[in-house]
Coordinates of C-alpha atoms and ligand atoms in Angstrom, one line a residue:
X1 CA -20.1 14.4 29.9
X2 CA -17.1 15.0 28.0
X3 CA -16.8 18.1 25.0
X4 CA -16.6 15.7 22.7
X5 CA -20.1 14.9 23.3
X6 CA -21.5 17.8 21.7
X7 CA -22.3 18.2 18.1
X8 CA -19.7 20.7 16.2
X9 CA -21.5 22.0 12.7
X10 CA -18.8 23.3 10.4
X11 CA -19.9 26.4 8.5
X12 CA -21.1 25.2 5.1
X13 CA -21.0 27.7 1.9
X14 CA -24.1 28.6 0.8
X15 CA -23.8 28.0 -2.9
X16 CA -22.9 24.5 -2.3
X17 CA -26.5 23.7 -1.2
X18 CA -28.4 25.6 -3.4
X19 CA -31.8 23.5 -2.7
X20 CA -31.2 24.2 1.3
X21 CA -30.2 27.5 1.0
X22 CA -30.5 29.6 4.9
X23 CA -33.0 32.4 4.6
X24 CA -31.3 35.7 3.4
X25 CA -30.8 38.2 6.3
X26 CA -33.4 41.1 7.0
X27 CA -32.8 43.6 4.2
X28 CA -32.8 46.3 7.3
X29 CA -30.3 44.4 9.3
X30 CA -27.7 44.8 6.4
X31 CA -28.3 48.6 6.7
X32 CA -27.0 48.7 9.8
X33 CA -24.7 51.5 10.5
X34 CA -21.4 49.6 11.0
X35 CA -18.8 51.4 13.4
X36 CA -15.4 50.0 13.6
X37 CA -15.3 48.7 16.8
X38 CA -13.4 45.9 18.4
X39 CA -15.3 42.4 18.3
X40 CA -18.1 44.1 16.0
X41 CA -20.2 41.0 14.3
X42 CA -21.5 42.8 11.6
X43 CA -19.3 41.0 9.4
X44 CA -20.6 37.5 10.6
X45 CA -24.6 38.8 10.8
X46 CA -25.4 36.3 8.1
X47 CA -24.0 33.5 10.0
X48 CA -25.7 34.1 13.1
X49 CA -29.0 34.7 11.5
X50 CA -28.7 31.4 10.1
X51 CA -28.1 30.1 13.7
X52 CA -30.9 32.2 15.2
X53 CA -33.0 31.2 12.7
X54 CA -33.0 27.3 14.0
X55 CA -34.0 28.3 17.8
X56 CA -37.3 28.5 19.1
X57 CA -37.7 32.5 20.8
X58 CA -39.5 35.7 21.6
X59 CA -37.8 37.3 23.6
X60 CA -33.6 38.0 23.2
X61 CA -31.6 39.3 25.5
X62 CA -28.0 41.1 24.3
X63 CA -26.3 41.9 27.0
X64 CA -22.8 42.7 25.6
X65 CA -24.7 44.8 22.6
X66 CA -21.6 47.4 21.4
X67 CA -22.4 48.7 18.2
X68 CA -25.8 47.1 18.7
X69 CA -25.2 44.8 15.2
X70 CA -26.9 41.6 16.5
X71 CA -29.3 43.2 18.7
X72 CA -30.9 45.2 15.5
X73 CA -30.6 41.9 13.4
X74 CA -33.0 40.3 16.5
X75 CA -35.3 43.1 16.6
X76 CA -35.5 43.0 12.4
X77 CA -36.1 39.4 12.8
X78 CA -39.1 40.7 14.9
X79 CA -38.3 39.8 18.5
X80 CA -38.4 41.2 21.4
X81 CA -35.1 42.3 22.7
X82 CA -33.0 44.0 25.4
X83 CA -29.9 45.4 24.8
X84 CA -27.2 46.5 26.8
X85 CA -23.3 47.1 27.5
X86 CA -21.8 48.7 30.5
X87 CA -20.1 52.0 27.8
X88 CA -22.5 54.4 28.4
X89 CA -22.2 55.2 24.3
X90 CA -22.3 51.5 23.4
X91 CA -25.8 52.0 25.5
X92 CA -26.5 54.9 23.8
X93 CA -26.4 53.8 20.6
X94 CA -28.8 50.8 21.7
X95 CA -31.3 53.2 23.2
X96 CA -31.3 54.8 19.4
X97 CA -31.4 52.0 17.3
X98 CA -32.6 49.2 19.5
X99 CA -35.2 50.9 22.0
X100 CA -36.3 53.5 19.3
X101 CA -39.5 52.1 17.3
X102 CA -40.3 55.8 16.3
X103 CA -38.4 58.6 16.8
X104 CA -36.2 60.3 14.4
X105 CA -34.0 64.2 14.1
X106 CA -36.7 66.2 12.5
X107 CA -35.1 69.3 10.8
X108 CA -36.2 71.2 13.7
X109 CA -34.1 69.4 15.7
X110 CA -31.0 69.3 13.4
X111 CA -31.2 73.2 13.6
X112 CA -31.4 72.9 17.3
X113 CA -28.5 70.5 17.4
X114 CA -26.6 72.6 14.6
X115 CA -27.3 76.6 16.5
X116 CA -23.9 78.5 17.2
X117 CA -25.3 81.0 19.0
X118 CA -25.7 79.7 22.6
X119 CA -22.5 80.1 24.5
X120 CA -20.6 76.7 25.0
X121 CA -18.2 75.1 27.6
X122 CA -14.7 74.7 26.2
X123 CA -14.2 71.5 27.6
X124 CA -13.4 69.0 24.9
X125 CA -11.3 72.3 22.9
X126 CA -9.1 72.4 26.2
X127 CA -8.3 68.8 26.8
X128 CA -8.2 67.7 23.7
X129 CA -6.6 70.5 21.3
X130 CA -3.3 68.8 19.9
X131 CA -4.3 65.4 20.9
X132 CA -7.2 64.6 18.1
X133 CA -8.9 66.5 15.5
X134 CA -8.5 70.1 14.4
X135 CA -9.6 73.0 16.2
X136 CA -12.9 73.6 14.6
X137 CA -13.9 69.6 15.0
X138 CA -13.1 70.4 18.9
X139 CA -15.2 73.4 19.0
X140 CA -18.1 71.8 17.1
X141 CA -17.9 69.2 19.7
X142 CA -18.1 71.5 22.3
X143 CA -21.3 73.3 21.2
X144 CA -23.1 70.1 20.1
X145 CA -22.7 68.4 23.4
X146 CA -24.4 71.4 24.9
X147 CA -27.4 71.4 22.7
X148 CA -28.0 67.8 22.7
X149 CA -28.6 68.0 25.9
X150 CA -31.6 70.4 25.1
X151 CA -33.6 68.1 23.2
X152 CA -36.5 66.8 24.7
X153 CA -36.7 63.3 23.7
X154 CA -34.2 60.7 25.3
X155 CA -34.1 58.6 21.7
X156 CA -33.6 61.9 19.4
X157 CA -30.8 62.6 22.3
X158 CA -29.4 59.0 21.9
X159 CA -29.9 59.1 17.7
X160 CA -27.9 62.8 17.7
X161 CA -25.2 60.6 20.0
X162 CA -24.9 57.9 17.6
X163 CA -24.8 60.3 14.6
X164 CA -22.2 62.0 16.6
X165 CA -19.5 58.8 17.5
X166 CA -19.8 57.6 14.0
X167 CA -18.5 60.7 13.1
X168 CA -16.1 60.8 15.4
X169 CA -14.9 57.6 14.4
X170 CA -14.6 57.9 10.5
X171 CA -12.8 61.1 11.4
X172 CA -10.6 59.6 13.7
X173 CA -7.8 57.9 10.8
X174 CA -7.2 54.4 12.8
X175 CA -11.1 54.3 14.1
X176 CA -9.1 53.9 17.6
X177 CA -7.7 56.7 20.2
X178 CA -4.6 55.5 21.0
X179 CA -3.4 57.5 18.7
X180 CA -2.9 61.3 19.2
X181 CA -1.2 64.3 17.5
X182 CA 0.4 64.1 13.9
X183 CA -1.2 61.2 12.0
X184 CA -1.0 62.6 8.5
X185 CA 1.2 59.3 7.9
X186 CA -2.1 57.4 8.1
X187 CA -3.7 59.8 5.6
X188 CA -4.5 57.8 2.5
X189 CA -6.4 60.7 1.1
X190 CA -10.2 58.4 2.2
X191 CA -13.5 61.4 2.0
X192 CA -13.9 60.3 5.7
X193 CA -10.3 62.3 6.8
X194 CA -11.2 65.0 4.8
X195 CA -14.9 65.9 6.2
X196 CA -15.3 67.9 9.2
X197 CA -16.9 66.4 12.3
X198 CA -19.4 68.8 11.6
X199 CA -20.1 67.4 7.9
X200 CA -19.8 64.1 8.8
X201 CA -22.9 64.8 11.3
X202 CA -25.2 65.6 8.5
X203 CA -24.3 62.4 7.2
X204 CA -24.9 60.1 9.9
X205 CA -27.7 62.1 11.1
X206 CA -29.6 60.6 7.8
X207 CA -28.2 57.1 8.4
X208 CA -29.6 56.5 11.7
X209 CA -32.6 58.2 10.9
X210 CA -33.1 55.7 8.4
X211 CA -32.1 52.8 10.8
X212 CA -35.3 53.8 13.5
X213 CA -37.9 50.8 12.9
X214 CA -40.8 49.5 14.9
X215 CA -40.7 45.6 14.7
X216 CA -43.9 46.0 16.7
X217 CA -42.4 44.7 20.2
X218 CA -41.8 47.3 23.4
X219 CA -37.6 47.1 22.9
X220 CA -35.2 47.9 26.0
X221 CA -31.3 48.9 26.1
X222 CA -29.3 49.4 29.4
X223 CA -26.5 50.5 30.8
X224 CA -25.1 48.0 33.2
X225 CA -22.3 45.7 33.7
X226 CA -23.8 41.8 32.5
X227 CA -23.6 40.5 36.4
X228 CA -25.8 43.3 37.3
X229 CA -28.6 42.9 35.2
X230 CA -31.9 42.0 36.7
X231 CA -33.4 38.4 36.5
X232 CA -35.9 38.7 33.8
X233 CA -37.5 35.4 31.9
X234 CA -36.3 35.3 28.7
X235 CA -36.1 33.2 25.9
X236 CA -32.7 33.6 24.7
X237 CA -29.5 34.8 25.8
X238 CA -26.8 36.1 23.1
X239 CA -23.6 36.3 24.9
X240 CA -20.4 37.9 22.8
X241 CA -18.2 39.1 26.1
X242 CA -14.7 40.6 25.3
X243 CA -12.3 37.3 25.4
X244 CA -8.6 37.2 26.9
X245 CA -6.5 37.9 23.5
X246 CA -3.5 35.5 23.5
X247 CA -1.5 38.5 22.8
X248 CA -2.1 42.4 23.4
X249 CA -5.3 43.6 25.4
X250 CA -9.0 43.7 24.8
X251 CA -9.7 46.8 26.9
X252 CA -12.2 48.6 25.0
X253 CA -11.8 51.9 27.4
X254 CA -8.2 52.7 26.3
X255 CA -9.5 52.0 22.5
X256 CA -12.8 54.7 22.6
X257 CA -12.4 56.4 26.0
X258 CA -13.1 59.8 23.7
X259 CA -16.5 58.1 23.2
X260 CA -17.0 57.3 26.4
X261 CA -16.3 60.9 27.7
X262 CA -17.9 62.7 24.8
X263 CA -21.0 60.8 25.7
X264 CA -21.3 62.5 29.2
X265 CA -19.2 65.2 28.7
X266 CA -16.5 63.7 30.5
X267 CA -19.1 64.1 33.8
X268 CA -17.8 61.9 36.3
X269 CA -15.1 60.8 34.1
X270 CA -12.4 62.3 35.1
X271 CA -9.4 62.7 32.6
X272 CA -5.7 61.4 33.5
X273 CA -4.1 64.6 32.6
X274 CA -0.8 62.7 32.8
X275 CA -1.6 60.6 29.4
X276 CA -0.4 61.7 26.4
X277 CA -4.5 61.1 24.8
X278 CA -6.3 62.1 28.0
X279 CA -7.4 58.7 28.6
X280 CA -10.2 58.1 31.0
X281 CA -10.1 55.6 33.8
X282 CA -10.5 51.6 32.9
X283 CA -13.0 49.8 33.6
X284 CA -13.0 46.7 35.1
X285 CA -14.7 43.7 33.5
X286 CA -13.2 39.9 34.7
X287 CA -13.7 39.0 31.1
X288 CA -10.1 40.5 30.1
X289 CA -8.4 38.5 32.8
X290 CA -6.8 34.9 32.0
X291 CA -6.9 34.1 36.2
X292 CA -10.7 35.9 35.9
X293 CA -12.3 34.7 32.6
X294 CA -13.1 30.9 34.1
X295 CA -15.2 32.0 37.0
X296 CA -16.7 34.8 35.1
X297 CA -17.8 32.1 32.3
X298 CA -19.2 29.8 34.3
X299 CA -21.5 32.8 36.9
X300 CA -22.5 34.0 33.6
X301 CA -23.5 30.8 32.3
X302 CA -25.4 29.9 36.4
X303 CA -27.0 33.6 35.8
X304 CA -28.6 32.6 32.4
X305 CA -29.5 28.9 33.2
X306 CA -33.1 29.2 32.7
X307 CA -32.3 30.8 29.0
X308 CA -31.2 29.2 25.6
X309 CA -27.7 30.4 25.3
X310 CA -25.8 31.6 21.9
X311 CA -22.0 32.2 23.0
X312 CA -20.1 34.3 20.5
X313 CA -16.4 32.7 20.7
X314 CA -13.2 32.6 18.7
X315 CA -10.3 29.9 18.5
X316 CA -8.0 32.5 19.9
X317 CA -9.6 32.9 23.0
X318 CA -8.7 31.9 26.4
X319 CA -10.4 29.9 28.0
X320 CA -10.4 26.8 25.0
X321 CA -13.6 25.9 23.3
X322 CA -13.3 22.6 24.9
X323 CA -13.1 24.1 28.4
X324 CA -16.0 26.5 27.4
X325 CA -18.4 23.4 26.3
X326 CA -17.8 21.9 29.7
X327 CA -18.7 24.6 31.6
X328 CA -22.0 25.2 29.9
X329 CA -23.1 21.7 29.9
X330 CA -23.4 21.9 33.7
X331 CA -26.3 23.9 32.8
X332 CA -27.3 22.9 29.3
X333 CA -28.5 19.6 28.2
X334 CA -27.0 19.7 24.7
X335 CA -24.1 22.0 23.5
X336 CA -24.0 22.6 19.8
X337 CA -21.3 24.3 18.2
X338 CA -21.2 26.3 14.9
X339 CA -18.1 27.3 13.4
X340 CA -16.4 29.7 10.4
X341 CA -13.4 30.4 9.3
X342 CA -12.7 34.3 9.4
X343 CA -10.5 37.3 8.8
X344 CA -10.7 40.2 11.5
X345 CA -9.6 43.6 9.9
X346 CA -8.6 45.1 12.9
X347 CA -5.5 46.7 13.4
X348 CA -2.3 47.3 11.6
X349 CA -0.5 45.3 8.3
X350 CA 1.9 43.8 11.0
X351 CA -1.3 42.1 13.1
X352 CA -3.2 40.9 10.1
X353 CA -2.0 37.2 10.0
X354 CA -3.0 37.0 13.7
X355 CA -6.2 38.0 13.1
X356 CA -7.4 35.1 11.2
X357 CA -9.2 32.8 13.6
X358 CA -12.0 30.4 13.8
X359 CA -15.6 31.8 15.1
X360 CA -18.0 30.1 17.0
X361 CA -21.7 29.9 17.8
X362 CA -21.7 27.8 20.4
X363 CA -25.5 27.0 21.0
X364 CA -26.9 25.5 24.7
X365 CA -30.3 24.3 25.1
Ligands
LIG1 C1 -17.1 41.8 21.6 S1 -17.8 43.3 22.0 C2 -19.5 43.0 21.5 C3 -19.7 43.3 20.0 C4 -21.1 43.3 19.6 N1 -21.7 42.0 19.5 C5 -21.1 43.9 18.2 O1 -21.4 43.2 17.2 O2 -20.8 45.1 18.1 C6 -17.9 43.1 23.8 C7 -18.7 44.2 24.5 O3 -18.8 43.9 25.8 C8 -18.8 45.0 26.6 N2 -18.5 44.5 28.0 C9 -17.3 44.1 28.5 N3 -17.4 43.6 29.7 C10 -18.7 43.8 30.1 C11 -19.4 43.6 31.3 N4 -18.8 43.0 32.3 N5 -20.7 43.8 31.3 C12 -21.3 44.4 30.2 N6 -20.7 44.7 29.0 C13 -19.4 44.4 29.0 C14 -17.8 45.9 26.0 O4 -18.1 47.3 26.3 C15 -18.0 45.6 24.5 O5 -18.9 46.6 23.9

């Protein structure tokens, strides 16, 4: 059957249909602690709730779940969902957020997180002094990463995590770590540059807190790379893989490898001493490859057959939207796809133009 086949739905303002107006998001799912991370759909959320909201499911899967933005919008829309990335601190913060009905940093365990008084490695002040942050960030580091590790509950060690890359990132003046040594000529005098990691903590130990929420359903994250996930039945499948850029790289290691690291201290993670930000090694996902991507689609696509499938795409991805509808209409007995007009803010002045694309929801049933 040829693409053309399939119905395209062009993204309709809401104020032009006033009388057929899409239910507003979950108040909750607004909340959401955005990070700036690459491919982060937290900007679209009311787009894709409006899609979500026309399929028939209980169950969700999220498999590509970074900041965790559309998993929480699922679980606020009261599903059951799984959520998962193959970052350990993309997984992280889904254990926190997603998997977390209850838990939440009690003072006790702020004070816990917060004590000075237990001797702590110097690892991150080593490696990373005169690469990012200021002494004192590097130390605080240092000593938290020790005592997190001393809390007894997996989700108030994964919420502490969370509270702790969100920091990192607002400190951090491009939200990327590419970037090392002087970068006072980003400095445009933002609170975020001027707070310590430590003070930022505080901070974003109050916002996740206040993201925990039972939707009543027994919610999972993972750690694991999307072709190794087990077979489960479920309902529905949202898939928002990296895509080959036409230009540049989509490698989300050499963007938050600190992240990475922090969120094991660097265990098994060894740093390449011979980069200039102490990178970590790659990894490998076929999703960033334009001699890859095709046969990665179309196992993914075999892998979730027995699933409705939501594919998060833009227009300046490789492989084409018409390719893409092929490929999952071997499976899928209609294709619909959704589409917007939108404006990433990602990167510098000089990328801005390129970052105005076309998204799509591209819906198999
Ligand atoms: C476009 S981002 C997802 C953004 C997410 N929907 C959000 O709103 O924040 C793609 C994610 O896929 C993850 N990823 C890339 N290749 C993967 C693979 N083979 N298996 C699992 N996760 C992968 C990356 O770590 C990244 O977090």
């Amino acid at each position: 059957m040829p693409a053309t086949a399939s119905v395209v739905v062009p993204f309709t303002p809401k104020d032009s249909e006033p009388d057929d107006a899409p239910a507003a998001i979950p108040e909750r799912a607004s909340r959401y602690p955005e990070m700036r991370y690459m491919g982060s759909k937290k900007r679209l959320l009311p787009w894709i709730h409006e899609v979500l909201e026309t399929l028939d499911f209980e169950t969700a899967l999220d498999p590509f779940s970074g900041t965790g933005s559309v998993a929480y919008l699922m679980k606020t829309m009261g599903r059951r969902v799984v959520a998962s990335d193959f970052l350990n601190f993309s997984s992280l913060v889904a254990k926190a957020t997603i998997e977390n009905n209850r838990t939440h940093l009690d003072g006790k365990a702020v004070k816990q997180l917060l004590d000075r008084s237990r001797s702590a490695h110097s690892f991150i002040e080593d490696t990373f002094n005169g690469v990012f942050y200021t002494r004192e960030d590097l130390q605080f580091l240092d000593s938290i990463s020790g005592n997190i590790r001393l809390l007894q509950h997996p989700h108030q060690q994964a919420l502490a995590f969370s509270a702790l890359f969100r920091s990192c990132l607002k400190r951090q003046p491009r939200g990327v770590f590419t970037l090392s040594g002087d970068l006072s000529r980003y400095d445009d005098g933002r609170r975020d540059l001027r707070l310590t990691i430590e003070e930022h903590f505080l901070e974003q130990v109050e916002v996740y807190n206040a993201a925990v929420c039972d939707n009543g359903r027994r919610n999972l994250a993972y750690r694991s790379d999307v072709f190794e996930l087990p077979k489960k039945a479920i309902d529905l499948v949202y898939l928002d893989p990296p895509y080959v850029p036409r230009a540049d790289d989509n490698c989300y290691i050499k963007r938050y490898h600190f992240l990475e690291g922090l969120s094991c201290y660097w265990q098994g993670m060894p740093v390449d001493q011979t980069t200039k930000v102490k990178k970590i090694a790659k990894k490998h996902t076929p999703f960033n490859y334009r001699r890859n991507a095709v046969d990665a689609f179309e196992r993914m696509f075999a892998k979730f057959s027995n699933s409705q499938i939501v594919l998060s795409y833009s227009s300046n991805g490789y492989p084409d939207l018409d390719q893409l509808i092929s490929l999952l209409r071997r499976h899928k007995d209609t294709v619909k796809v959704f589409e917007k007009p939108h404006r990433y803010h990602f990167g510098t002045h000089k990328n801005v133009s390129r970052a105005a694309v076309t998204e799509y929801l591209i819906v198999g049933r």
